[in-house]
mmCIF file of N, CA and C in Angstrom:
data_model
loop_
_atom_site.group_PDB
_atom_site.id
_atom_site.type_symbol
_atom_site.label_atom_id
_atom_site.label_comp_id
_atom_site.label_asym_id
_atom_site.label_seq_id
_atom_site.Cartn_x
_atom_site.Cartn_y
_atom_site.Cartn_z
ATOM 1 N N GLN A 596 -4.006 -14.800 11.981
ATOM 2 C CA GLN A 596 -3.641 -14.417 10.651
ATOM 3 C C GLN A 596 -4.450 -13.211 10.216
ATOM 4 N N VAL A 597 -3.946 -12.553 9.197
ATOM 5 C CA VAL A 597 -4.583 -11.361 8.665
ATOM 6 C C VAL A 597 -4.878 -11.573 7.191
ATOM 7 N N GLN A 598 -6.064 -11.200 6.794
ATOM 8 C CA GLN A 598 -6.438 -11.235 5.392
ATOM 9 C C GLN A 598 -6.499 -9.805 4.868
ATOM 10 N N LEU A 599 -5.930 -9.591 3.697
ATOM 11 C CA LEU A 599 -5.861 -8.270 3.110
ATOM 12 C C LEU A 599 -6.505 -8.285 1.734
ATOM 13 N N VAL A 600 -7.355 -7.310 1.489
ATOM 14 C CA VAL A 600 -8.030 -7.200 0.206
ATOM 15 C C VAL A 600 -7.850 -5.794 -0.331
ATOM 16 N N GLU A 601 -7.163 -5.687 -1.462
ATOM 17 C CA GLU A 601 -6.950 -4.399 -2.096
ATOM 18 C C GLU A 601 -8.089 -4.082 -3.058
ATOM 19 N N SER A 602 -8.305 -2.808 -3.267
ATOM 20 C CA SER A 602 -9.278 -2.355 -4.243
ATOM 21 C C SER A 602 -8.888 -0.957 -4.706
ATOM 22 N N GLY A 603 -9.480 -0.527 -5.798
ATOM 23 C CA GLY A 603 -9.256 0.820 -6.286
ATOM 24 C C GLY A 603 -8.339 0.927 -7.479
ATOM 25 N N GLY A 604 -7.734 -0.170 -7.875
ATOM 26 C CA GLY A 604 -6.871 -0.131 -9.034
ATOM 27 C C GLY A 604 -7.670 0.036 -10.312
ATOM 28 N N GLY A 605 -6.964 0.363 -11.374
ATOM 29 C CA GLY A 605 -7.627 0.541 -12.641
ATOM 30 C C GLY A 605 -6.753 1.270 -13.629
ATOM 31 N N LEU A 606 -7.386 1.777 -14.656
ATOM 32 C CA LEU A 606 -6.702 2.492 -15.724
ATOM 33 C C LEU A 606 -6.908 3.984 -15.553
ATOM 34 N N VAL A 607 -5.820 4.726 -15.634
ATOM 35 C CA VAL A 607 -5.884 6.173 -15.494
ATOM 36 C C VAL A 607 -4.882 6.805 -16.444
ATOM 37 N N GLN A 608 -5.188 7.987 -16.922
ATOM 38 C CA GLN A 608 -4.275 8.696 -17.797
ATOM 39 C C GLN A 608 -3.171 9.378 -17.002
ATOM 40 N N ALA A 609 -2.048 9.575 -17.651
ATOM 41 C CA ALA A 609 -0.937 10.267 -17.010
ATOM 42 C C ALA A 609 -1.390 11.618 -16.471
ATOM 43 N N GLY A 610 -0.961 11.915 -15.267
ATOM 44 C CA GLY A 610 -1.360 13.139 -14.608
ATOM 45 C C GLY A 610 -2.578 12.989 -13.734
ATOM 46 N N GLY A 611 -3.248 11.882 -13.861
ATOM 47 C CA GLY A 611 -4.444 11.640 -13.085
ATOM 48 C C GLY A 611 -4.147 11.113 -11.697
ATOM 49 N N SER A 612 -5.206 10.801 -10.985
ATOM 50 C CA SER A 612 -5.093 10.331 -9.613
ATOM 51 C C SER A 612 -5.879 9.047 -9.414
ATOM 52 N N LEU A 613 -5.473 8.320 -8.407
ATOM 53 C CA LEU A 613 -6.129 7.077 -8.061
ATOM 54 C C LEU A 613 -5.964 6.864 -6.567
ATOM 55 N N ARG A 614 -6.952 6.278 -5.960
ATOM 56 C CA ARG A 614 -6.883 5.987 -4.539
ATOM 57 C C ARG A 614 -7.095 4.502 -4.303
ATOM 58 N N LEU A 615 -6.093 3.870 -3.748
ATOM 59 C CA LEU A 615 -6.169 2.456 -3.433
ATOM 60 C C LEU A 615 -6.592 2.261 -1.987
ATOM 61 N N SER A 616 -7.304 1.184 -1.755
ATOM 62 C CA SER A 616 -7.720 0.829 -0.411
ATOM 63 C C SER A 616 -7.293 -0.593 -0.108
ATOM 64 N N CYS A 617 -7.019 -0.844 1.138
ATOM 65 C CA CYS A 617 -6.682 -2.184 1.595
ATOM 66 C C CYS A 617 -7.389 -2.432 2.911
ATOM 67 N N ALA A 618 -8.316 -3.355 2.894
ATOM 68 C CA ALA A 618 -9.073 -3.697 4.086
ATOM 69 C C ALA A 618 -8.496 -4.953 4.725
ATOM 70 N N ALA A 619 -8.217 -4.866 5.998
ATOM 71 C CA ALA A 619 -7.667 -5.985 6.746
ATOM 72 C C ALA A 619 -8.735 -6.625 7.617
ATOM 73 N N SER A 620 -8.672 -7.918 7.726
ATOM 74 C CA SER A 620 -9.588 -8.648 8.587
ATOM 75 C C SER A 620 -8.841 -9.787 9.253
ATOM 76 N N GLY A 621 -9.466 -10.370 10.252
ATOM 77 C CA GLY A 621 -8.836 -11.443 10.980
ATOM 78 C C GLY A 621 -8.123 -10.928 12.218
ATOM 79 N N ARG A 622 -6.914 -11.396 12.424
ATOM 80 C CA ARG A 622 -6.129 -11.033 13.594
ATOM 81 C C ARG A 622 -5.500 -9.659 13.393
ATOM 82 N N THR A 623 -6.317 -8.629 13.558
ATOM 83 C CA THR A 623 -5.860 -7.269 13.309
ATOM 84 C C THR A 623 -5.527 -6.488 14.570
ATOM 85 N N PHE A 624 -5.793 -7.062 15.725
ATOM 86 C CA PHE A 624 -5.625 -6.313 16.964
ATOM 87 C C PHE A 624 -4.170 -6.032 17.301
ATOM 88 N N ASP A 625 -3.265 -6.794 16.752
ATOM 89 C CA ASP A 625 -1.849 -6.581 17.021
ATOM 90 C C ASP A 625 -1.084 -6.147 15.772
ATOM 91 N N THR A 626 -1.779 -5.499 14.860
ATOM 92 C CA THR A 626 -1.125 -4.973 13.666
ATOM 93 C C THR A 626 -0.091 -3.924 14.057
ATOM 94 N N TYR A 627 1.089 -4.071 13.518
ATOM 95 C CA TYR A 627 2.176 -3.149 13.818
ATOM 96 C C TYR A 627 2.321 -2.088 12.727
ATOM 97 N N THR A 628 2.312 -2.535 11.494
ATOM 98 C CA THR A 628 2.425 -1.612 10.383
ATOM 99 C C THR A 628 1.723 -2.180 9.147
ATOM 100 N N MET A 629 1.286 -1.294 8.299
ATOM 101 C CA MET A 629 0.723 -1.676 7.018
ATOM 102 C C MET A 629 1.333 -0.793 5.948
ATOM 103 N N GLY A 630 1.371 -1.310 4.755
ATOM 104 C CA GLY A 630 1.971 -0.528 3.699
ATOM 105 C C GLY A 630 1.689 -1.070 2.322
ATOM 106 N N TRP A 631 2.396 -0.501 1.378
ATOM 107 C CA TRP A 631 2.219 -0.844 -0.022
ATOM 108 C C TRP A 631 3.552 -1.107 -0.695
ATOM 109 N N PHE A 632 3.564 -2.116 -1.536
ATOM 110 C CA PHE A 632 4.649 -2.396 -2.447
ATOM 111 C C PHE A 632 4.074 -2.440 -3.851
ATOM 112 N N ARG A 633 4.942 -2.363 -4.825
ATOM 113 C CA ARG A 633 4.476 -2.499 -6.191
ATOM 114 C C ARG A 633 5.501 -3.268 -7.009
ATOM 115 N N GLN A 634 5.010 -3.910 -8.046
ATOM 116 C CA GLN A 634 5.870 -4.691 -8.906
ATOM 117 C C GLN A 634 5.458 -4.487 -10.354
ATOM 118 N N ALA A 635 6.359 -3.916 -11.120
ATOM 119 C CA ALA A 635 6.149 -3.722 -12.538
ATOM 120 C C ALA A 635 6.638 -4.961 -13.282
ATOM 121 N N PRO A 636 6.148 -5.191 -14.486
ATOM 122 C CA PRO A 636 6.578 -6.366 -15.247
ATOM 123 C C PRO A 636 8.094 -6.422 -15.413
ATOM 124 N N GLY A 637 8.671 -7.557 -15.071
ATOM 125 C CA GLY A 637 10.095 -7.752 -15.224
ATOM 126 C C GLY A 637 10.957 -7.071 -14.184
ATOM 127 N N LYS A 638 10.349 -6.483 -13.176
ATOM 128 C CA LYS A 638 11.109 -5.778 -12.154
ATOM 129 C C LYS A 638 10.847 -6.365 -10.777
ATOM 130 N N GLU A 639 11.683 -5.952 -9.839
ATOM 131 C CA GLU A 639 11.536 -6.405 -8.469
ATOM 132 C C GLU A 639 10.348 -5.725 -7.804
ATOM 133 N N ARG A 640 9.901 -6.339 -6.736
ATOM 134 C CA ARG A 640 8.860 -5.725 -5.946
ATOM 135 C C ARG A 640 9.476 -4.626 -5.078
ATOM 136 N N ASP A 641 9.020 -3.409 -5.275
ATOM 137 C CA ASP A 641 9.609 -2.256 -4.618
ATOM 138 C C ASP A 641 8.704 -1.691 -3.542
ATOM 139 N N PHE A 642 9.347 -1.174 -2.527
ATOM 140 C CA PHE A 642 8.633 -0.508 -1.449
ATOM 141 C C PHE A 642 8.028 0.795 -1.937
ATOM 142 N N VAL A 643 6.800 1.069 -1.519
ATOM 143 C CA VAL A 643 6.116 2.302 -1.875
ATOM 144 C C VAL A 643 5.944 3.195 -0.650
ATOM 145 N N ALA A 644 5.248 2.689 0.343
ATOM 146 C CA ALA A 644 4.969 3.471 1.537
ATOM 147 C C ALA A 644 4.488 2.554 2.644
ATOM 148 N N SER A 645 4.613 3.018 3.871
ATOM 149 C CA SER A 645 4.104 2.273 5.012
ATOM 150 C C SER A 645 3.689 3.236 6.106
ATOM 151 N N ILE A 646 2.911 2.727 7.035
ATOM 152 C CA ILE A 646 2.429 3.546 8.128
ATOM 153 C C ILE A 646 2.351 2.710 9.398
ATOM 154 N N LEU A 647 2.826 3.267 10.496
ATOM 155 C CA LEU A 647 2.698 2.603 11.779
ATOM 156 C C LEU A 647 1.264 2.707 12.244
ATOM 157 N N TRP A 648 0.719 1.592 12.677
ATOM 158 C CA TRP A 648 -0.710 1.550 12.954
ATOM 159 C C TRP A 648 -1.122 2.386 14.149
ATOM 160 N N ARG A 649 -0.312 2.416 15.162
ATOM 161 C CA ARG A 649 -0.671 3.157 16.362
ATOM 162 C C ARG A 649 -0.326 4.636 16.262
ATOM 163 N N GLY A 650 0.887 4.944 15.966
ATOM 164 C CA GLY A 650 1.314 6.330 15.959
ATOM 165 C C GLY A 650 1.046 7.070 14.665
ATOM 166 N N GLY A 651 0.918 6.342 13.572
ATOM 167 C CA GLY A 651 0.637 6.965 12.297
ATOM 168 C C GLY A 651 1.849 7.492 11.554
ATOM 169 N N THR A 652 3.036 7.210 12.042
ATOM 170 C CA THR A 652 4.242 7.631 11.348
ATOM 171 C C THR A 652 4.293 6.995 9.970
ATOM 172 N N THR A 653 4.626 7.789 8.981
ATOM 173 C CA THR A 653 4.640 7.310 7.608
ATOM 174 C C THR A 653 6.047 7.256 7.049
ATOM 175 N N TYR A 654 6.227 6.376 6.087
ATOM 176 C CA TYR A 654 7.489 6.205 5.400
ATOM 177 C C TYR A 654 7.191 6.076 3.915
ATOM 178 N N TYR A 655 8.067 6.655 3.103
ATOM 179 C CA TYR A 655 7.876 6.640 1.665
ATOM 180 C C TYR A 655 9.170 6.325 0.941
ATOM 181 N N ALA A 656 9.029 5.706 -0.201
ATOM 182 C CA ALA A 656 10.155 5.636 -1.109
ATOM 183 C C ALA A 656 10.503 7.054 -1.535
ATOM 184 N N ASP A 657 11.789 7.362 -1.558
ATOM 185 C CA ASP A 657 12.211 8.727 -1.849
ATOM 186 C C ASP A 657 11.647 9.252 -3.161
ATOM 187 N N SER A 658 11.594 8.405 -4.149
ATOM 188 C CA SER A 658 11.151 8.832 -5.465
ATOM 189 C C SER A 658 9.658 9.126 -5.531
ATOM 190 N N LEU A 659 8.917 8.660 -4.559
ATOM 191 C CA LEU A 659 7.465 8.818 -4.572
ATOM 192 C C LEU A 659 6.954 9.860 -3.588
ATOM 193 N N LYS A 660 7.801 10.251 -2.685
ATOM 194 C CA LYS A 660 7.387 11.213 -1.683
ATOM 195 C C LYS A 660 6.953 12.518 -2.345
ATOM 196 N N GLY A 661 5.777 12.974 -1.975
ATOM 197 C CA GLY A 661 5.230 14.184 -2.550
ATOM 198 C C GLY A 661 4.095 13.916 -3.506
ATOM 199 N N ARG A 662 4.123 12.777 -4.166
ATOM 200 C CA ARG A 662 3.052 12.391 -5.079
ATOM 201 C C ARG A 662 2.089 11.399 -4.446
ATOM 202 N N PHE A 663 2.614 10.524 -3.617
ATOM 203 C CA PHE A 663 1.800 9.501 -2.975
ATOM 204 C C PHE A 663 1.636 9.820 -1.498
ATOM 205 N N THR A 664 0.472 9.504 -0.977
ATOM 206 C CA THR A 664 0.196 9.709 0.433
ATOM 207 C C THR A 664 -0.482 8.473 1.007
ATOM 208 N N ILE A 665 0.075 7.953 2.078
ATOM 209 C CA ILE A 665 -0.523 6.816 2.746
ATOM 210 C C ILE A 665 -1.258 7.294 3.991
ATOM 211 N N SER A 666 -2.371 6.683 4.266
ATOM 212 C CA SER A 666 -3.153 7.010 5.448
ATOM 213 C C SER A 666 -3.881 5.760 5.917
ATOM 214 N N ARG A 667 -4.452 5.841 7.091
ATOM 215 C CA ARG A 667 -5.181 4.688 7.597
ATOM 216 C C ARG A 667 -6.387 5.122 8.416
ATOM 217 N N ASP A 668 -7.343 4.225 8.486
ATOM 218 C CA ASP A 668 -8.511 4.374 9.328
ATOM 219 C C ASP A 668 -8.484 3.194 10.284
ATOM 220 N N ASN A 669 -8.045 3.436 11.494
ATOM 221 C CA ASN A 669 -7.879 2.359 12.456
ATOM 222 C C ASN A 669 -9.192 1.639 12.752
ATOM 223 N N ALA A 670 -10.271 2.392 12.843
ATOM 224 C CA ALA A 670 -11.563 1.798 13.157
ATOM 225 C C ALA A 670 -12.027 0.841 12.073
ATOM 226 N N LYS A 671 -11.662 1.135 10.843
ATOM 227 C CA LYS A 671 -12.069 0.294 9.721
ATOM 228 C C LYS A 671 -11.006 -0.717 9.324
ATOM 229 N N ASN A 672 -9.873 -0.687 10.014
ATOM 230 C CA ASN A 672 -8.757 -1.571 9.675
ATOM 231 C C ASN A 672 -8.415 -1.471 8.194
ATOM 232 N N THR A 673 -8.327 -0.252 7.735
ATOM 233 C CA THR A 673 -8.121 0.002 6.320
ATOM 234 C C THR A 673 -6.992 1.004 6.118
ATOM 235 N N VAL A 674 -6.162 0.727 5.144
ATOM 236 C CA VAL A 674 -5.104 1.643 4.770
ATOM 237 C C VAL A 674 -5.358 2.103 3.345
ATOM 238 N N TYR A 675 -4.986 3.344 3.061
ATOM 239 C CA TYR A 675 -5.220 3.933 1.756
ATOM 240 C C TYR A 675 -3.914 4.416 1.153
ATOM 241 N N LEU A 676 -3.909 4.483 -0.143
ATOM 242 C CA LEU A 676 -2.789 5.071 -0.865
ATOM 243 C C LEU A 676 -3.353 6.028 -1.898
ATOM 244 N N GLN A 677 -3.182 7.312 -1.642
ATOM 245 C CA GLN A 677 -3.588 8.331 -2.593
ATOM 246 C C GLN A 677 -2.443 8.565 -3.553
ATOM 247 N N MET A 678 -2.709 8.383 -4.824
ATOM 248 C CA MET A 678 -1.688 8.480 -5.856
ATOM 249 C C MET A 678 -2.044 9.626 -6.789
ATOM 250 N N ASN A 679 -1.213 10.650 -6.791
ATOM 251 C CA ASN A 679 -1.442 11.825 -7.621
ATOM 252 C C ASN A 679 -0.349 11.971 -8.663
ATOM 253 N N SER A 680 -0.654 12.756 -9.673
ATOM 254 C CA SER A 680 0.305 13.024 -10.751
ATOM 255 C C SER A 680 0.915 11.737 -11.275
ATOM 256 N N LEU A 681 0.068 10.801 -11.569
ATOM 257 C CA LEU A 681 0.534 9.484 -11.981
ATOM 258 C C LEU A 681 1.271 9.530 -13.312
ATOM 259 N N ARG A 682 2.261 8.687 -13.409
ATOM 260 C CA ARG A 682 3.099 8.577 -14.588
ATOM 261 C C ARG A 682 3.044 7.161 -15.125
ATOM 262 N N PRO A 683 3.344 6.987 -16.402
ATOM 263 C CA PRO A 683 3.344 5.627 -16.952
ATOM 264 C C PRO A 683 4.245 4.668 -16.181
ATOM 265 N N GLU A 684 5.344 5.157 -15.646
ATOM 266 C CA GLU A 684 6.240 4.296 -14.891
ATOM 267 C C GLU A 684 5.667 3.848 -13.551
ATOM 268 N N ASP A 685 4.537 4.412 -13.166
ATOM 269 C CA ASP A 685 3.851 3.957 -11.970
ATOM 270 C C ASP A 685 3.026 2.703 -12.236
ATOM 271 N N THR A 686 2.916 2.319 -13.481
ATOM 272 C CA THR A 686 2.167 1.124 -13.836
ATOM 273 C C THR A 686 2.778 -0.098 -13.165
ATOM 274 N N ALA A 687 1.971 -0.808 -12.418
ATOM 275 C CA ALA A 687 2.450 -1.962 -11.672
ATOM 276 C C ALA A 687 1.277 -2.623 -10.970
ATOM 277 N N VAL A 688 1.542 -3.788 -10.434
ATOM 278 C CA VAL A 688 0.611 -4.405 -9.508
ATOM 279 C C VAL A 688 0.971 -3.899 -8.121
ATOM 280 N N TYR A 689 0.015 -3.346 -7.440
ATOM 281 C CA TYR A 689 0.235 -2.798 -6.112
ATOM 282 C C TYR A 689 -0.268 -3.780 -5.068
ATOM 283 N N TYR A 690 0.606 -4.089 -4.127
ATOM 284 C CA TYR A 690 0.306 -5.064 -3.093
ATOM 285 C C TYR A 690 0.230 -4.406 -1.726
ATOM 286 N N CYS A 691 -0.776 -4.750 -1.005
ATOM 287 C CA CYS A 691 -0.909 -4.317 0.379
ATOM 288 C C CYS A 691 -0.213 -5.324 1.278
ATOM 289 N N THR A 692 0.429 -4.838 2.317
ATOM 290 C CA THR A 692 1.105 -5.718 3.256
ATOM 291 C C THR A 692 0.832 -5.278 4.682
ATOM 292 N N ALA A 693 0.849 -6.235 5.571
ATOM 293 C CA ALA A 693 0.675 -5.968 6.992
ATOM 294 C C ALA A 693 1.673 -6.792 7.779
ATOM 295 N N ARG A 694 2.203 -6.200 8.809
ATOM 296 C CA ARG A 694 3.100 -6.898 9.709
ATOM 297 C C ARG A 694 2.548 -6.780 11.124
ATOM 298 N N ILE A 695 2.425 -7.915 11.795
ATOM 299 C CA ILE A 695 1.915 -7.907 13.148
ATOM 300 C C ILE A 695 3.074 -7.836 14.123
ATOM 301 N N ALA A 696 2.750 -7.684 15.384
ATOM 302 C CA ALA A 696 3.763 -7.437 16.400
ATOM 303 C C ALA A 696 4.790 -8.557 16.511
ATOM 304 N N THR A 697 4.393 -9.771 16.206
ATOM 305 C CA THR A 697 5.307 -10.902 16.298
ATOM 306 C C THR A 697 6.289 -10.959 15.136
ATOM 307 N N GLY A 698 6.064 -10.153 14.117
ATOM 308 C CA GLY A 698 6.954 -10.121 12.986
ATOM 309 C C GLY A 698 6.443 -10.815 11.744
ATOM 310 N N TYR A 699 5.340 -11.514 11.845
ATOM 311 C CA TYR A 699 4.778 -12.182 10.675
ATOM 312 C C TYR A 699 4.221 -11.161 9.691
ATOM 313 N N GLU A 700 4.402 -11.433 8.430
ATOM 314 C CA GLU A 700 3.922 -10.567 7.376
ATOM 315 C C GLU A 700 2.827 -11.239 6.563
ATOM 316 N N PHE A 701 1.904 -10.427 6.088
ATOM 317 C CA PHE A 701 0.801 -10.901 5.270
ATOM 318 C C PHE A 701 0.676 -10.011 4.047
ATOM 319 N N TRP A 702 0.222 -10.599 2.963
ATOM 320 C CA TRP A 702 0.126 -9.894 1.689
ATOM 321 C C TRP A 702 -1.238 -10.065 1.066
ATOM 322 N N GLY A 703 -1.691 -9.013 0.410
ATOM 323 C CA GLY A 703 -2.901 -9.096 -0.378
ATOM 324 C C GLY A 703 -2.610 -9.681 -1.742
ATOM 325 N N GLN A 704 -3.642 -9.830 -2.529
ATOM 326 C CA GLN A 704 -3.505 -10.448 -3.844
ATOM 327 C C GLN A 704 -2.997 -9.485 -4.909
ATOM 328 N N GLY A 705 -3.024 -8.210 -4.606
ATOM 329 C CA GLY A 705 -2.560 -7.203 -5.535
ATOM 330 C C GLY A 705 -3.682 -6.601 -6.358
ATOM 331 N N THR A 706 -3.493 -5.366 -6.754
ATOM 332 C CA THR A 706 -4.439 -4.691 -7.630
ATOM 333 C C THR A 706 -3.657 -3.977 -8.725
ATOM 334 N N GLN A 707 -4.125 -4.116 -9.939
ATOM 335 C CA GLN A 707 -3.410 -3.577 -11.093
ATOM 336 C C GLN A 707 -3.678 -2.087 -11.246
ATOM 337 N N VAL A 708 -2.611 -1.334 -11.401
ATOM 338 C CA VAL A 708 -2.690 0.086 -11.718
ATOM 339 C C VAL A 708 -1.991 0.296 -13.051
ATOM 340 N N THR A 709 -2.715 0.827 -14.000
ATOM 341 C CA THR A 709 -2.155 1.085 -15.315
ATOM 342 C C THR A 709 -2.309 2.557 -15.649
ATOM 343 N N VAL A 710 -1.203 3.194 -15.963
ATOM 344 C CA VAL A 710 -1.190 4.617 -16.295
ATOM 345 C C VAL A 710 -0.829 4.759 -17.762
ATOM 346 N N SER A 711 -1.729 5.300 -18.528
ATOM 347 C CA SER A 711 -1.506 5.469 -19.948
ATOM 348 C C SER A 711 -0.874 6.825 -20.234
ATOM 349 N N SER A 712 -0.075 6.881 -21.275
ATOM 350 C CA SER A 712 0.592 8.112 -21.648
ATOM 351 C C SER A 712 -0.258 8.948 -22.582
#
């Protein structure tokens, strides 16, 4: 199993930046991909970005591409989400996720990001 712990959330003004981190522990040797989802109040949990652990190929939600950047540090088993030009509509709980080679998925507890206008 994999344990995921997010950090870096908080309150930021519109136009500002924030960097989220997600540290993975446990059965990380067969991690296939890691990524981020977010869920705003009253809305579905939406895909944000993901990255293949070995090759580093990245994927983004179309609406976020250009503002958000996902990266990883394989040695630290950590994935990051750099969030720039933040908007109030980016306010949500951001969840880190990991999928291992067998297909099992794991989720972090989430970190709150609040963007004030």
